Tab-separated table of C-alpha atoms in Angstrom:
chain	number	residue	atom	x	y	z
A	1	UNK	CA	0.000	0.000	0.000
A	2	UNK	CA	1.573	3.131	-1.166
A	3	UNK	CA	1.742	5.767	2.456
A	4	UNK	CA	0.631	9.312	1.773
A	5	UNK	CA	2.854	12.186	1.592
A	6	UNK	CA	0.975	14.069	4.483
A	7	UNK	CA	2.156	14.206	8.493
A	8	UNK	CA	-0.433	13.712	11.105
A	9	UNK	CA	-0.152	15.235	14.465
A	10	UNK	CA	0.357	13.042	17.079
A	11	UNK	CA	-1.891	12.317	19.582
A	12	UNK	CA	-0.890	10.420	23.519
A	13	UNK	CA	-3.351	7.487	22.925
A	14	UNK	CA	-3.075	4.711	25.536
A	15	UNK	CA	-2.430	1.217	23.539
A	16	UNK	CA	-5.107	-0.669	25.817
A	17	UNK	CA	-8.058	1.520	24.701
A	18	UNK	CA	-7.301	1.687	21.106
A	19	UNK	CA	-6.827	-2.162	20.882
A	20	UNK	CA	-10.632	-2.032	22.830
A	21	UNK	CA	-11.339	0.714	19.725
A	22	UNK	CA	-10.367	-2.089	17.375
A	23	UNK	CA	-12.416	-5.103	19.128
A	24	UNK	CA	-15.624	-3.586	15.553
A	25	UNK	CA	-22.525	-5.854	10.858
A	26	UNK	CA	-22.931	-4.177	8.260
A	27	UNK	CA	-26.208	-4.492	6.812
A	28	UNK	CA	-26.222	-4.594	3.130
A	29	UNK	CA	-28.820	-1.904	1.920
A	30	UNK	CA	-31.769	-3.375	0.132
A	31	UNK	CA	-32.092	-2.985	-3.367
A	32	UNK	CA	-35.107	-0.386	-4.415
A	33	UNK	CA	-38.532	-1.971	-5.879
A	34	UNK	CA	-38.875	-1.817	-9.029
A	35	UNK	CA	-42.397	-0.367	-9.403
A	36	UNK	CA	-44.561	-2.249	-12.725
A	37	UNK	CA	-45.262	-0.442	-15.696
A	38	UNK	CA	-48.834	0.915	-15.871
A	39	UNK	CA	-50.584	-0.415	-19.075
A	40	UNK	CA	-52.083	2.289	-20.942
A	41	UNK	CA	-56.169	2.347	-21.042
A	42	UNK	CA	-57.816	0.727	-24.567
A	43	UNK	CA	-59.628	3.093	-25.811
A	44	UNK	CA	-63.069	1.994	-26.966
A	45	UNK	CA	-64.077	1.110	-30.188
A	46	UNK	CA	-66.512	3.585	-31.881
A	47	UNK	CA	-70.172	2.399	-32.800
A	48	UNK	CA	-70.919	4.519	-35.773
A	49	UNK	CA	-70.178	2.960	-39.187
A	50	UNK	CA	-70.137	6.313	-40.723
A	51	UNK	CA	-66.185	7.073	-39.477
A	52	UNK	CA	-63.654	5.611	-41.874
A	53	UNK	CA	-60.859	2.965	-40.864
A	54	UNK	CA	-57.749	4.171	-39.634
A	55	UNK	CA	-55.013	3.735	-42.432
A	56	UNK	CA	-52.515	0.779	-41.103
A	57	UNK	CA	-49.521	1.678	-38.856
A	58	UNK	CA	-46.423	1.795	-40.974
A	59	UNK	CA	-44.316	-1.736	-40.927
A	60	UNK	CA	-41.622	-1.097	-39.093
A	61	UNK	CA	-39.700	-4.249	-40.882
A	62	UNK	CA	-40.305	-1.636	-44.151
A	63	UNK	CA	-38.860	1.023	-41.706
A	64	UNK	CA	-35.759	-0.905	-41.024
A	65	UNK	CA	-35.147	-1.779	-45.051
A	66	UNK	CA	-36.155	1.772	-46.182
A	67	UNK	CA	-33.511	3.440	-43.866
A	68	UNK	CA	-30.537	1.023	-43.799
A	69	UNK	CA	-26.839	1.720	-43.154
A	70	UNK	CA	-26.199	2.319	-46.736
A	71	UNK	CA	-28.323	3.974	-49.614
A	72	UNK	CA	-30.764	2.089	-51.844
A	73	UNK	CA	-28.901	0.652	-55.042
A	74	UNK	CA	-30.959	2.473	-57.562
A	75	UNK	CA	-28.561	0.282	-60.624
A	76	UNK	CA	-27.747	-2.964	-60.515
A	77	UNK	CA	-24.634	-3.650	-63.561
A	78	UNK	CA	-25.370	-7.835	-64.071
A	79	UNK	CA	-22.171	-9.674	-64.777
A	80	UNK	CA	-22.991	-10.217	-68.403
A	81	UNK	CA	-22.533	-6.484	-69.289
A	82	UNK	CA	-19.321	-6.190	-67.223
A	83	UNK	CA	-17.806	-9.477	-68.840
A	84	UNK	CA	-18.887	-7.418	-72.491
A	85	UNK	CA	-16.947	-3.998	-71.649
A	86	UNK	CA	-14.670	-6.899	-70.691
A	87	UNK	CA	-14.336	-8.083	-73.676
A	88	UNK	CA	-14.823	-5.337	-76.019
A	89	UNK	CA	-11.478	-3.940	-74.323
A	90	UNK	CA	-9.533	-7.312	-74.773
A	91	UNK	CA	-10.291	-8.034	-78.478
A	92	UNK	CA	-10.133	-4.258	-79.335
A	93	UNK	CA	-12.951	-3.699	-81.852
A	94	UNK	CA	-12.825	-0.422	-83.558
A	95	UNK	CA	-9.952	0.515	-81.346
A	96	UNK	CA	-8.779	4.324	-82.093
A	97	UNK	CA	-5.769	4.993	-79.401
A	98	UNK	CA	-2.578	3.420	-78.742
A	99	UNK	CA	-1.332	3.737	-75.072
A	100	UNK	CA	2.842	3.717	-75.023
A	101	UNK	CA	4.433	1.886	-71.951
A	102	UNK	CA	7.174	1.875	-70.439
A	103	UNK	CA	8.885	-0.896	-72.702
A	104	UNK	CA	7.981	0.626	-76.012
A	105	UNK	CA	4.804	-1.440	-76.239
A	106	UNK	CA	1.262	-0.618	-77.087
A	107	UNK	CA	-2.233	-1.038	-75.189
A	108	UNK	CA	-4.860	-0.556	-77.546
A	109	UNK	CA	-8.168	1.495	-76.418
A	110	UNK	CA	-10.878	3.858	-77.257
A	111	UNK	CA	-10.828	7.246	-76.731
A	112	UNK	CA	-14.416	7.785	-76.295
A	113	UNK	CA	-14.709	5.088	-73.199
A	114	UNK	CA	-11.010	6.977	-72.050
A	115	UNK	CA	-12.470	10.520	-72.196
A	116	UNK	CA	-15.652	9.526	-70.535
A	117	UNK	CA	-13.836	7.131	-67.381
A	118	UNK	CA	-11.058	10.008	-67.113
A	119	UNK	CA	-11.380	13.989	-67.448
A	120	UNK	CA	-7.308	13.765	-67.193
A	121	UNK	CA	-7.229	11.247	-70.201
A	122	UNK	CA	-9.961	13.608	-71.787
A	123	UNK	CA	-7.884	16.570	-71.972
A	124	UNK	CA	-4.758	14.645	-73.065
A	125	UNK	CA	-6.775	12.992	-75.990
A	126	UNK	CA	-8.257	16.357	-77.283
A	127	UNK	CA	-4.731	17.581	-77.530
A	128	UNK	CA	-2.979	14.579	-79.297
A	129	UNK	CA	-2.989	14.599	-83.442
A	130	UNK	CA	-4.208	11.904	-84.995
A	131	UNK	CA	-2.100	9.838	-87.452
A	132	UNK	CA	-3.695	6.906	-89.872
A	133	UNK	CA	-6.980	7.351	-87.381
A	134	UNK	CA	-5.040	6.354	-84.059
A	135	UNK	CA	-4.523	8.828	-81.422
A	136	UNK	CA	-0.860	8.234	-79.607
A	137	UNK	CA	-0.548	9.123	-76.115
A	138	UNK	CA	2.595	8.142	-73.402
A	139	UNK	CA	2.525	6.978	-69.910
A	140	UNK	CA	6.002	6.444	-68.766
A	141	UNK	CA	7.195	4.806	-65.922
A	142	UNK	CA	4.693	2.414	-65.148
A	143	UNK	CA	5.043	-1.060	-66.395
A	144	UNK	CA	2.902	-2.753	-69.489
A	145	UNK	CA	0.822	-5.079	-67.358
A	146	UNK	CA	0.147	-1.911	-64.649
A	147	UNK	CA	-1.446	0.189	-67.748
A	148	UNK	CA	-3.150	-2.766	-68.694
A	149	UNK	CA	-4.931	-3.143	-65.621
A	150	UNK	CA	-6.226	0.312	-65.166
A	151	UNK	CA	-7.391	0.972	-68.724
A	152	UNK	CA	-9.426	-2.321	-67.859
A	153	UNK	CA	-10.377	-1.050	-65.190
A	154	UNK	CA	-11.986	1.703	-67.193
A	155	UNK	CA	-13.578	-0.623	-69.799
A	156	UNK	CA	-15.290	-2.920	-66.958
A	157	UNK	CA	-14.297	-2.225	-63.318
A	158	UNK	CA	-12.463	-5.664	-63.469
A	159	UNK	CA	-9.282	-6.720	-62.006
A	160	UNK	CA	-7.770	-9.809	-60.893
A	161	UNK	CA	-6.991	-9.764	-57.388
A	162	UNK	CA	-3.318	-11.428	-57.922
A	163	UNK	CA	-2.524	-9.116	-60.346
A	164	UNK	CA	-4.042	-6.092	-58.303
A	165	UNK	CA	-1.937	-7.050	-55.529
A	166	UNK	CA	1.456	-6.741	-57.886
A	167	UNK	CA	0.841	-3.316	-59.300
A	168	UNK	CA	-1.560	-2.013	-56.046
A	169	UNK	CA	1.058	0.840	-55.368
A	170	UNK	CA	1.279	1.664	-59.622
A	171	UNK	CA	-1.990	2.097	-60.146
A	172	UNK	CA	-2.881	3.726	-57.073
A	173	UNK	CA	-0.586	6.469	-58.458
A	174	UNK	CA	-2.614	5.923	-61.829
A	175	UNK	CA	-6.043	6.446	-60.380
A	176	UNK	CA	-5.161	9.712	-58.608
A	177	UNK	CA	-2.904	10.960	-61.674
A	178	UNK	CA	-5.444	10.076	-63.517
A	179	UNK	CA	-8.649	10.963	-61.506
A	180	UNK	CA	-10.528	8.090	-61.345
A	181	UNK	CA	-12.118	7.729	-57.852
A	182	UNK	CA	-13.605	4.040	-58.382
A	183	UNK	CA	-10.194	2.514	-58.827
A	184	UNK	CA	-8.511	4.484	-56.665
A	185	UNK	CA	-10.662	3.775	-53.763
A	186	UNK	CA	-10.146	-0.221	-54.490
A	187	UNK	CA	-6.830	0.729	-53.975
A	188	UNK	CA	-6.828	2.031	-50.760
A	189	UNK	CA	-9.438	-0.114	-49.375
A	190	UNK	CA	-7.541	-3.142	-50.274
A	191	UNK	CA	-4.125	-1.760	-48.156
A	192	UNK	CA	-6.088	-0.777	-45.489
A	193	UNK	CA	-7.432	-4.437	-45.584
A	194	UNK	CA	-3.919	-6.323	-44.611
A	195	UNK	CA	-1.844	-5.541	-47.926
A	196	UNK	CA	0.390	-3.024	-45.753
A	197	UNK	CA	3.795	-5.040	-44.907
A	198	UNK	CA	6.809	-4.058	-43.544
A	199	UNK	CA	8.527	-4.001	-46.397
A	200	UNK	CA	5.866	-1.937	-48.658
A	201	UNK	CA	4.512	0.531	-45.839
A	202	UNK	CA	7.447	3.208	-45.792
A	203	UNK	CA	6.602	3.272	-50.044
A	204	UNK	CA	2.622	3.626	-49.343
A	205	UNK	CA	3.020	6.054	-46.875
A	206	UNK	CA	4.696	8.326	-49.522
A	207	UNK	CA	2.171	7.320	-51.994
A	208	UNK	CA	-0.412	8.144	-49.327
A	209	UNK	CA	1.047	11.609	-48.655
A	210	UNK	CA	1.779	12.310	-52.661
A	211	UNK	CA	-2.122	11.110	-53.404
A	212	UNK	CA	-4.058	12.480	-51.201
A	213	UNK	CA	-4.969	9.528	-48.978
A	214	UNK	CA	-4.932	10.991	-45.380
A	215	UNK	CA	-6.670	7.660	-43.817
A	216	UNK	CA	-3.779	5.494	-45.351
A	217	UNK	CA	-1.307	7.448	-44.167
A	218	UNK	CA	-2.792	7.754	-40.961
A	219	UNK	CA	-2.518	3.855	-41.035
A	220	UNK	CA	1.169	3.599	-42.777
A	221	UNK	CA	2.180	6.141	-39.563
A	222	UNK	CA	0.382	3.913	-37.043
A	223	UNK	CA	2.474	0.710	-38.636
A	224	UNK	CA	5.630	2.282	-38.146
A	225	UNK	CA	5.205	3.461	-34.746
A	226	UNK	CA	4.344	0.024	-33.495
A	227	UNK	CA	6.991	-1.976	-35.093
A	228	UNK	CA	9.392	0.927	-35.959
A	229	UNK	CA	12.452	-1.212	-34.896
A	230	UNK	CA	11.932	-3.921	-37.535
A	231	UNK	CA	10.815	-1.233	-40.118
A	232	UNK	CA	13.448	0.866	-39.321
A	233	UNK	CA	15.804	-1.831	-40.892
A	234	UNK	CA	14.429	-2.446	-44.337
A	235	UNK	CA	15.788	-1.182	-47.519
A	236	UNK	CA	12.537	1.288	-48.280
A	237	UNK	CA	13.072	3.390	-44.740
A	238	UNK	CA	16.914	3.592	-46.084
A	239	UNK	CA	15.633	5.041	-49.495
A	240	UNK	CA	13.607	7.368	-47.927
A	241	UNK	CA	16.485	8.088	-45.334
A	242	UNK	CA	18.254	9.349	-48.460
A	243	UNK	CA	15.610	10.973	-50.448
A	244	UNK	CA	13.334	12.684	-47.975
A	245	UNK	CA	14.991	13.126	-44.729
A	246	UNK	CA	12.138	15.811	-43.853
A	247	UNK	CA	9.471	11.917	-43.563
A	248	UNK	CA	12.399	10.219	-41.418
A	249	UNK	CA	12.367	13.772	-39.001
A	250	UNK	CA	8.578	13.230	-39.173
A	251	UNK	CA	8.318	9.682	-38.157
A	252	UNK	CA	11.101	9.959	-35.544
A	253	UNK	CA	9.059	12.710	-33.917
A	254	UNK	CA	5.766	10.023	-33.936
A	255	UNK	CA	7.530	7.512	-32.328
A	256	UNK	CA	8.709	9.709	-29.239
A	257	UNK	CA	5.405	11.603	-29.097
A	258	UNK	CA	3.841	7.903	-28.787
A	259	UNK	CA	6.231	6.645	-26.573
A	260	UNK	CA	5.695	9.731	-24.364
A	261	UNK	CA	2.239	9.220	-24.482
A	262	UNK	CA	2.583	5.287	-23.846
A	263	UNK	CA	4.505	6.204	-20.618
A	264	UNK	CA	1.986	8.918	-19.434
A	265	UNK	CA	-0.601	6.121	-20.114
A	266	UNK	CA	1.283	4.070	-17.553
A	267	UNK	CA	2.207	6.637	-15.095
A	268	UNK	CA	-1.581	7.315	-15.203
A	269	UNK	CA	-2.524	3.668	-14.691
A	270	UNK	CA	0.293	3.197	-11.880
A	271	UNK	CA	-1.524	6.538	-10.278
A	272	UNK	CA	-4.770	5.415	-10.369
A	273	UNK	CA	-3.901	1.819	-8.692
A	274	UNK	CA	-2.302	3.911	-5.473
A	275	UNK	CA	-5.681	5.181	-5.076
A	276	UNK	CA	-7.690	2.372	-5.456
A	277	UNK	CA	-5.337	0.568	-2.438
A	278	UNK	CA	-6.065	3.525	-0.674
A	279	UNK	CA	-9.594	3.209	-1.489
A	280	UNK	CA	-9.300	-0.449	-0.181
A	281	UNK	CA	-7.871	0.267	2.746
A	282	UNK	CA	-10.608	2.201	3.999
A	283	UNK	CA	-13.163	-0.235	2.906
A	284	UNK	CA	-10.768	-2.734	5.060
A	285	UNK	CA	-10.532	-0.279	8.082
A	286	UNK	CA	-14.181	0.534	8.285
A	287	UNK	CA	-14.340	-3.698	7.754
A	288	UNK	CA	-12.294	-4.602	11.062
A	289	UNK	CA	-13.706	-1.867	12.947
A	290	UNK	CA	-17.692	-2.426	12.406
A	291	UNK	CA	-17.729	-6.596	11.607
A	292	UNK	CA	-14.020	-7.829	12.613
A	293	UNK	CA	-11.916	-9.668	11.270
A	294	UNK	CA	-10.145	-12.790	11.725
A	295	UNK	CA	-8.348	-12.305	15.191
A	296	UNK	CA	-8.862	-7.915	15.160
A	297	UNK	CA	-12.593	-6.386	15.974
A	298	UNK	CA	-14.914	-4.710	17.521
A	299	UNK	CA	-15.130	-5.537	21.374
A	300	UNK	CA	-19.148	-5.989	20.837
A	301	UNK	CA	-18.394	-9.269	18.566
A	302	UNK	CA	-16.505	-12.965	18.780
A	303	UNK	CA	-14.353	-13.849	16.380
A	304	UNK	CA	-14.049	-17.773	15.343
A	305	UNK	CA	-10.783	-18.894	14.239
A	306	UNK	CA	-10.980	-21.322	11.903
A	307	UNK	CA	-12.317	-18.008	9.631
A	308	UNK	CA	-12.027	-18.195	6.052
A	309	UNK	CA	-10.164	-15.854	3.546
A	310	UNK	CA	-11.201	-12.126	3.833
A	311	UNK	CA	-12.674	-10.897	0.386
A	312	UNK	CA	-11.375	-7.555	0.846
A	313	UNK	CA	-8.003	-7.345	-0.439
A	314	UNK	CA	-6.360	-4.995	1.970
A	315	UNK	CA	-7.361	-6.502	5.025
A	316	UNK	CA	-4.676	-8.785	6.034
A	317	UNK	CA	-2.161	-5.721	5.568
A	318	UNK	CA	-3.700	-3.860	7.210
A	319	UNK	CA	-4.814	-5.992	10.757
A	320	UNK	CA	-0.709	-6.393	10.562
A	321	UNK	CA	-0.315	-2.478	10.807
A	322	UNK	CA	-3.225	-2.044	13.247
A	323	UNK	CA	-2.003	-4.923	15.581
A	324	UNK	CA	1.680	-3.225	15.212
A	325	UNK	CA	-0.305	0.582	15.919
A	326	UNK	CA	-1.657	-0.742	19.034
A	327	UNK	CA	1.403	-2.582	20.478
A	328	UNK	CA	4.251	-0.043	19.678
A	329	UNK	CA	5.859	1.953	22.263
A	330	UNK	CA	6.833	4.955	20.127
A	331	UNK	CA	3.654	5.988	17.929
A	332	UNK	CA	4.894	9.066	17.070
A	333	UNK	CA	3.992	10.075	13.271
A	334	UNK	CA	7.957	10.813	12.707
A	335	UNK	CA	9.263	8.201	14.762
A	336	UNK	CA	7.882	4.997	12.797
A	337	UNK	CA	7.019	4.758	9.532
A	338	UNK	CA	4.476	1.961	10.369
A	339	UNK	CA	2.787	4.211	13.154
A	340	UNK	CA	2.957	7.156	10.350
A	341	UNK	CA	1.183	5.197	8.213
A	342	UNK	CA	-1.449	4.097	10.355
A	343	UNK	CA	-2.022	7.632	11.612
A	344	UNK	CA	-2.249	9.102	7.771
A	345	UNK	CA	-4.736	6.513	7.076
A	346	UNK	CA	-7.450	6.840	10.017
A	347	UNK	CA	-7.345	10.715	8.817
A	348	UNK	CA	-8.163	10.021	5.721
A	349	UNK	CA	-10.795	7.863	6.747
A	350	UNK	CA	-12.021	10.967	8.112
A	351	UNK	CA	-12.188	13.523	5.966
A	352	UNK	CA	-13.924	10.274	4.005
A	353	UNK	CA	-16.381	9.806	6.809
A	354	UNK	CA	-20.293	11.417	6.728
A	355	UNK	CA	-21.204	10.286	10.313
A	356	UNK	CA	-17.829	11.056	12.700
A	357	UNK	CA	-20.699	10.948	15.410
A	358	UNK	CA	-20.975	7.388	14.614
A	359	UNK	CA	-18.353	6.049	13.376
A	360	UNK	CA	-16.172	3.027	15.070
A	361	UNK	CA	-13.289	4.252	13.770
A	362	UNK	CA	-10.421	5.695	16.037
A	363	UNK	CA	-9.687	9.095	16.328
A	364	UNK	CA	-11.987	9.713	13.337
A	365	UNK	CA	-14.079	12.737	15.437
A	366	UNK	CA	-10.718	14.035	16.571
A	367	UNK	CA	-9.291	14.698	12.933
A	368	UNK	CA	-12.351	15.944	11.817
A	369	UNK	CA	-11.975	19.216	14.495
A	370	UNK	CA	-8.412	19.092	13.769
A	371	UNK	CA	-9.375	20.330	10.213
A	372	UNK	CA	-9.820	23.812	11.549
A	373	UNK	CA	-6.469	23.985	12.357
A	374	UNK	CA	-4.399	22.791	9.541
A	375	UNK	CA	-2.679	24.951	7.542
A	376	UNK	CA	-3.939	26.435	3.682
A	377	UNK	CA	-1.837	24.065	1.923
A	378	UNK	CA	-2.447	20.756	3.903
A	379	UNK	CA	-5.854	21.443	3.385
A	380	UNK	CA	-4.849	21.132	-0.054
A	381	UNK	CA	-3.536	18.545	-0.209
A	382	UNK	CA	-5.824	16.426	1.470
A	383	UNK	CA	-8.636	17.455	-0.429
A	384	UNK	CA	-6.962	16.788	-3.767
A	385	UNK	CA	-6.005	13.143	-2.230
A	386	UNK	CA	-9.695	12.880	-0.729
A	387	UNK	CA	-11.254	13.405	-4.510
A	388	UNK	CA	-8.804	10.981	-6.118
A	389	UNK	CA	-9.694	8.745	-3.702
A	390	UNK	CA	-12.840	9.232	-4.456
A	391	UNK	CA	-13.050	8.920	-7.794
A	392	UNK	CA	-11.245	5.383	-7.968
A	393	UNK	CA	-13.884	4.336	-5.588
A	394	UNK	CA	-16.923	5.692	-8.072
A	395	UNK	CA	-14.829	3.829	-10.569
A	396	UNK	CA	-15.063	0.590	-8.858
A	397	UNK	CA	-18.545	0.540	-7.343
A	398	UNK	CA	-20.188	0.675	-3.928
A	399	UNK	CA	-18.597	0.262	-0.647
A	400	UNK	CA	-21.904	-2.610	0.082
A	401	UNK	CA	-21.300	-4.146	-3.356
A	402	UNK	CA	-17.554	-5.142	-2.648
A	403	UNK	CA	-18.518	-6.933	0.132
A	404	UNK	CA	-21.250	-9.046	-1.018
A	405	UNK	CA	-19.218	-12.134	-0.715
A	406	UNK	CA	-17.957	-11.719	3.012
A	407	UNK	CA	-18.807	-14.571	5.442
C-alpha cells in the first residue's frame, strides 16, 4: 500500500483503549422496488359505421429496409454487361488509341470510353494529333501489365486480385494521376485491408502523402510506430532516409510523441492503482472496525478462528499495521514509519467519513476538528487526495457491493 505524503499530528493514545477501539454488521442496503409499468387504457371502439378505418400503422420491418446503413442501389450492372466492356477492351474492336508503356509497347483502347472514365485522359486525348486514325498518347514509368490493368479497369471495373496485388502501389498512383475515384478507392481499401507489410509501408506512406490519402497514411504512420524497430531496418526506410529526410524527421518525432504518451498512459494507470489501495484500505478499516476480522474487531463481537479468507483485499495488511499501531511503544507520526502510516490513514478515513458521530473508527471525530487547524496548503492537499480517492472508488462501485461475498 503506497503511504501518503501528508504528516499527522500526534496524539498520547493509551495502547489498551485503542486495541478495545479495534475489538468492531454491516447491513447490506436493500435494493429499491422496481415499481410495474402501468398499461395504458384501450380506448373503446366507436359504434358509428359512418367514421372511416384508420389507415394501417407503418411496418416497421419496411422502416428498417427503407432506412438502412447504406443507400438504396438504384442500378444494378449484371455480370454479363461487365464481362462485355470486358471483352470489347480485350479483343479491341474499332480501337482508335494506342497507349505507349514503359517498354515501347502498345495497349490498344478507345478514346471515347477513355475521355468519358477520365477527365485527365480527356484533356490529353483532345490535344494529341491523330495519325492513320489512331490517337498516340505516353505513360512512362509504369510497367505494361500496370497500364493494362487500369485501362481495364476503365472498360469494366475488373481486375484480378493477384494481379491487383502486384501493381496495387502503380496504379494507385494511376487512379489519382489520372482521376478516377472508383479505382482508386479499391486501392486504398484493399491496403487498409492487410496488404500493408513491412517491407511496402514506408513506399505507401509516400504514396499516401503524394495522393491524397490521409486515412492510409494515418494507417502507414500507425504501422511504423508500433513496429518501428523492424521497419526501421528495411531497404525502403533507407531510401527514404536518403531521399526525404524531412518523412524520417517526421516519423522519428511520432515515435517519441507515442512513446511519451505510452509512458503517461502508464504513469496514469500506476496513479490510479495507489488510489484504489487507498480506497481499499478504507473499505478494510471501516471492515475490522464495524464486523471484525479474523483475530482484530470490535469488542461488541466474537471472532471464530478457523475463519475463512477475507474478500477484501487490503485486510490482512492492514490488521498487521493495526495490531503493530496498538502494540508499539513509540507511535509518534515521525518516529515509525508503520505508526505514520497508520495515523495518515485513520485521517483520511475521516475527511472520508459522513457520520464522525458514529463512526467506530479511532480518532476519526478528533481529525475531523483538527481540520480547523491545519494549515492552507495541507488542506490542499488532502482534499486533492480525498477526490482521487474518491473517484477510484466511483470507478469501482459501492462500498456494500464489494462486500457481497464476506462470510
Amino acid at each position: 500500500m503506497a503511504s501518503l505524503a501528508v504528516d499527522s499530528a500526534w496524539l498520547p493514545l493509551p495502547s489498551e483503549s485503542l486495541c478495545r477501539s479495534f475489538n468492531v454488521c454491516l447491513e447490506e442496503a436493500n435494493p429499491a422496488d422496481i415499481l410495474p409499468a402501468l398499461e395504458a387504457p384501450m380506448s373503446s371502439v366507436s359504434d358509428n359505421c359512418n367514421i372511416p378505418k384508420p389507415p394501417p400503422l407503418p411496418s416497421k420491418v419496411r422502416t428498417r429496409t427503407k432506412y438502412s446503413k447504406g443507400p438504396l442501389e438504384c442500378s444494378f450492372v449484371p455480370n454479363e454487361t461487365k464481362n462485355t466492356w470486358d471483352m470489347l477492351f480485350k479483343e479491341g474492336y474499332g480501337v482508335d488509341v494506342c497507349i505507349i508503356t514503359k517498354d515501347k509497347s502498345c495497349v490498344l483502347a478507345h478514346s471515347n470510353i477513355l475521355s468519358i472514365a477520365s477527365p485527365v485522359l480527356s484533356n490529353i486525348l483532345s490535344q494529341s494529333k491523330v495519325k492513320h486514325g489512331m490517337r498516340y498518347i505516353k505513360i512512362p514509368g509504369v510497367p505494361h501489365d500496370a497500364i493494362f490493368l487500369f485501362i481495364r479497369f476503365l472498360y469494366s471495373s475488373c481486375y484480378e486480385e493477384e494481379e491487383l496485388r502486384k501493381f496495387v502501389l502503380h496504379l494507385l498512383v494511376l487512379s489519382h494521376s489520372y482521376s478516377v475515384p472508383p479505382l482508386k478507392r479499391v486501392c486504398i481499401c484493399l491496403l487498409e485491408q492487410g496488404w500493408l507489410t513491412r517491407e511496402n509501408v514506408i513506399d505507401v506512406l509516400q504514396l499516401a502523402k503524394n495522393c491524397d490519402a490521409p486515412r492510409l497514411a494515418f494507417i502507414c504512420v500507425r504501422m511504423i510506430v508500433k513496429d518501428f524497430r523492424s521497419i526501421s531496418s528495411t531497404e525502403g526506410w533507407k531510401v527514404m532516409k536518403r531521399a526525404n529526410p524531412a518523412l524520417e524527421q517526421e516519423l522519428v518525432e511520432s515515435v517519441v510523441d507515442a512513446d511519451s504518451r505510452k509512458q503517461e498512459r502508464q504513469r496514469k494507470v500506476e496513479e490510479k492503482k495507489v488510489y484504489l489501495q487507498l480506497y481499499e484500505a478504507m473499505e478494510a478499516l471501516l471492515h475490522i472496525c464495524k464486523d471484525g476480522c479474523r483475530t482484530i474487531g470490535p469488542r461488541d463481537k466474537v471472532l471464530k478462528g478457523s475463519q475463512v479468507t477475507c474478500n477484501f483485499p487490503a485486510c490482512k495488511g492492514l490488521e498487521t499495521l493495526v495490531r503493530h499501531f496498538s502494540n508499539c511503544k513509540t507511535r509518534v507520526p515521525g518516529g515509525c514509519v508503520h505508526c505514520k502510516r497508520m495515523w495518515q490513514l485513520l485521517e483520511l478515513h475521516s475527511r472520508m467519513c459522513n457520520e464522525p458521530d458514529s463512526c467506530k473508527v479511532p480518532l476519526c471525530r478528533h481529525f475531523k476538528e483538527k481540520m480547523q487547524q491545519q494549515s492552507k496548503k495541507d488542506e490542499t492537499k488532502w482534499k486533492l487526495l480525498v477526490s482521487k480517492v474518491i473517484a477510484a472508488k466511483n470507478a469501482v462501485g459501492p462500498f456494500s457491493s464489494r462486500r457481497s461475498g464476506l462470510s
